[in-house]
C-alpha positions as a printed Julia matrix, in Angstrom:
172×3 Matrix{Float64}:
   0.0    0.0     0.0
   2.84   2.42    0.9
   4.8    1.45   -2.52
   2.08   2.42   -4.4
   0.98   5.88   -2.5
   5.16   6.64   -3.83
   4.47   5.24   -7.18
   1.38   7.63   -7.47
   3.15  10.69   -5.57
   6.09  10.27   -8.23
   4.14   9.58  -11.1
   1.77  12.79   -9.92
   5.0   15.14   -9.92
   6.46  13.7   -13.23
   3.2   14.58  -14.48
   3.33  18.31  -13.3
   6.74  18.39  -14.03
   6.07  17.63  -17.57
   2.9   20.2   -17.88
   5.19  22.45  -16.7
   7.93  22.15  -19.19
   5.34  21.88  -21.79
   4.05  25.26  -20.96
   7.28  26.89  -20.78
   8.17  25.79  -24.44
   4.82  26.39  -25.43
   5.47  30.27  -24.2
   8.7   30.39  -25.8
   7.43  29.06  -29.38
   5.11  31.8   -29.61
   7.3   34.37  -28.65
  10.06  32.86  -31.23
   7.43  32.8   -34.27
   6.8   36.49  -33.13
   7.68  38.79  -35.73
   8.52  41.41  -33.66
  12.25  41.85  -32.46
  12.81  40.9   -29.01
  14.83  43.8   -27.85
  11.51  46.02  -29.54
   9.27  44.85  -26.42
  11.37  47.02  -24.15
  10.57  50.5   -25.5
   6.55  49.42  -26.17
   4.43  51.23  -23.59
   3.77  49.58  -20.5
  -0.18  48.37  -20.72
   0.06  47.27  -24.41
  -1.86  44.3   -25.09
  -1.34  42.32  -28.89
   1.2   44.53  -30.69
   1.47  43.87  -33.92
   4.32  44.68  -36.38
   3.42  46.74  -39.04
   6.6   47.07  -40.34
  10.22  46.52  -40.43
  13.38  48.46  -42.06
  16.54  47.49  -41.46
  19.43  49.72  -42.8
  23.21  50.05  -41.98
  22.58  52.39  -38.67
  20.31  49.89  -37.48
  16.29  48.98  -37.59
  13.01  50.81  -37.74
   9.95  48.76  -36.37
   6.12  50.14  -36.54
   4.24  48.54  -34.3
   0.5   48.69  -33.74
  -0.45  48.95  -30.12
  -3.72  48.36  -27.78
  -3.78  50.36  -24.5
  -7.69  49.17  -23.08
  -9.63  51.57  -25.29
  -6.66  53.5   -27.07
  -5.17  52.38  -30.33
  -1.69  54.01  -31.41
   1.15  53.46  -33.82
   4.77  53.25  -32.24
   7.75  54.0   -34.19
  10.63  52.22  -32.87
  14.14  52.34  -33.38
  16.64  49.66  -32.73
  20.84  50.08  -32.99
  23.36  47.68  -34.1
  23.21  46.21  -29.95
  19.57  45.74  -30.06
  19.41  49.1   -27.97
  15.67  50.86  -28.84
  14.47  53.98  -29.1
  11.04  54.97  -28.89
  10.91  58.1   -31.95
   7.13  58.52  -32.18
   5.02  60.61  -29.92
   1.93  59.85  -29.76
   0.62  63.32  -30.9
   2.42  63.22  -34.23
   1.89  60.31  -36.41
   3.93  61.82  -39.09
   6.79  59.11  -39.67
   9.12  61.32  -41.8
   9.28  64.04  -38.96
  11.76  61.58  -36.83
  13.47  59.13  -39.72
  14.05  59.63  -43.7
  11.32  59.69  -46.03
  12.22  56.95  -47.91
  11.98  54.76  -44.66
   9.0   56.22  -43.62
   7.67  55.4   -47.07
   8.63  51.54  -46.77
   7.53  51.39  -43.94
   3.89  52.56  -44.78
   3.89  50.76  -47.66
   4.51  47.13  -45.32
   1.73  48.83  -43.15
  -0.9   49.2   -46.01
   0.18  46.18  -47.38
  -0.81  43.76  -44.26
  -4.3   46.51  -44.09
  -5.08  45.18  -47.48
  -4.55  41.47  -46.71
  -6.84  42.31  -43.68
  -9.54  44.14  -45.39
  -9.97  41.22  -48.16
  -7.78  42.7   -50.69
  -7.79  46.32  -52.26
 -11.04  46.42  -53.91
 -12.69  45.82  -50.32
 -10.42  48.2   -48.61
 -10.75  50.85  -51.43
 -14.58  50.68  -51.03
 -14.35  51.06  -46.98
 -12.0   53.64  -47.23
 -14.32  55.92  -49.42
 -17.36  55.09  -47.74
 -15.46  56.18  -44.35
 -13.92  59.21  -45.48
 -17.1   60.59  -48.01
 -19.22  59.74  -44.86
 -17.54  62.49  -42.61
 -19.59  65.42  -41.82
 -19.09  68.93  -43.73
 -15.9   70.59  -43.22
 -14.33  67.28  -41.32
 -11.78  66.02  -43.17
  -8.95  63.25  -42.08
  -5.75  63.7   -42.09
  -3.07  61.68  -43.73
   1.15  61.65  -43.64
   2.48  61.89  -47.02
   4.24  59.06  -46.47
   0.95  57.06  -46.08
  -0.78  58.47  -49.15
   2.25  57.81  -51.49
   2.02  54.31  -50.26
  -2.02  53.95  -50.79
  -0.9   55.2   -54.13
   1.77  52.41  -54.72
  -1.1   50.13  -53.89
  -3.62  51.78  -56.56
  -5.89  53.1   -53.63
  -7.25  56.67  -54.42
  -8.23  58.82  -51.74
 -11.62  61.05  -52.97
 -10.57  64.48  -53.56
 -11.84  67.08  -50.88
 -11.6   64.3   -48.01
  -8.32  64.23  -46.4
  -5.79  66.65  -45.67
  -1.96  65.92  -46.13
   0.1   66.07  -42.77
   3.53  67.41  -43.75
């Protein structure tokens, strides 16, 4: 009777031990097939829940990462720089989503361009996002128009997206 309350008291933390390692590779698999650089996760704001990379540049000086971010009820774009050490830099306040005010255009225009890309995926392709787009923005009331970085409307152009005249402004 004794041998087998040990039997069952080892088998019982072999068992646990084995959920446990389970979970802890389970946690690091998703974090490896995570697109997003580990060393970004550092300079995201604290309360973000399911960030989501938007985009990725790397150049000689060292990586630019736009990441979509969840606070609760708040929905922002970070702009995130990374050196040659995996230092970051957060370069994006979150009162100026112009891109091309903190790095060069042509980044900020790749960048937008990944961004877009993944929106159009999302949306069901570019005919569906085109029609959702003008719907949104024609739908605005008089005098309320959006605003858009030029860096975002040269890439909706790249992706044959037109913008209806008279709705948006262009952030410079």
């Amino acid at each position: 009777m004794r041998l087998n309350r040990t039997v069952f008291a080892g088998l019982a933390g072999l068992c646990l031990l084995l959920v446990s390692l389970i979970s802890v590779v389970g946690i690091n698999l998703v974090r490896a097939s995570d697109p997003i650089p580990e060393a970004v996760y550092d300079c995201l704001p604290a309360q973000t829940q399911a960030p989501n990379l938007w985009g990725l540049v790397e150049t000689t000086a060292g990586s630019y990462a736009l990441i979509g971010v969840s606070e609760g009820e708040t929905y922002q774009e970070v702009l995130i720089y990374l050196d040659t050490q995996a230092t970051c830099r957060s370069l994006l306040p979150e009162d100026d989503p112009v891109l091309s005010h903190y790095i060069p255009l042509n980044v900020a225009r790749e960048l937008a361009l990944q961004r877009y890309t993944q929106v159009l995926q999302e949306q069901g392709g570019r005919d569906a996002y085109q029609e959702q787009l003008t719907e949104y923005l024609t739908a605005a009331p008089d005098g309320t128009r959006s605003q858009f970085p030029q860096e975002y409307i040269w890439a909706l152009e790249q992706l044959g997206i037109e913008l209806p005249p008279d709705s948006y402004e262009v952030l410079r």
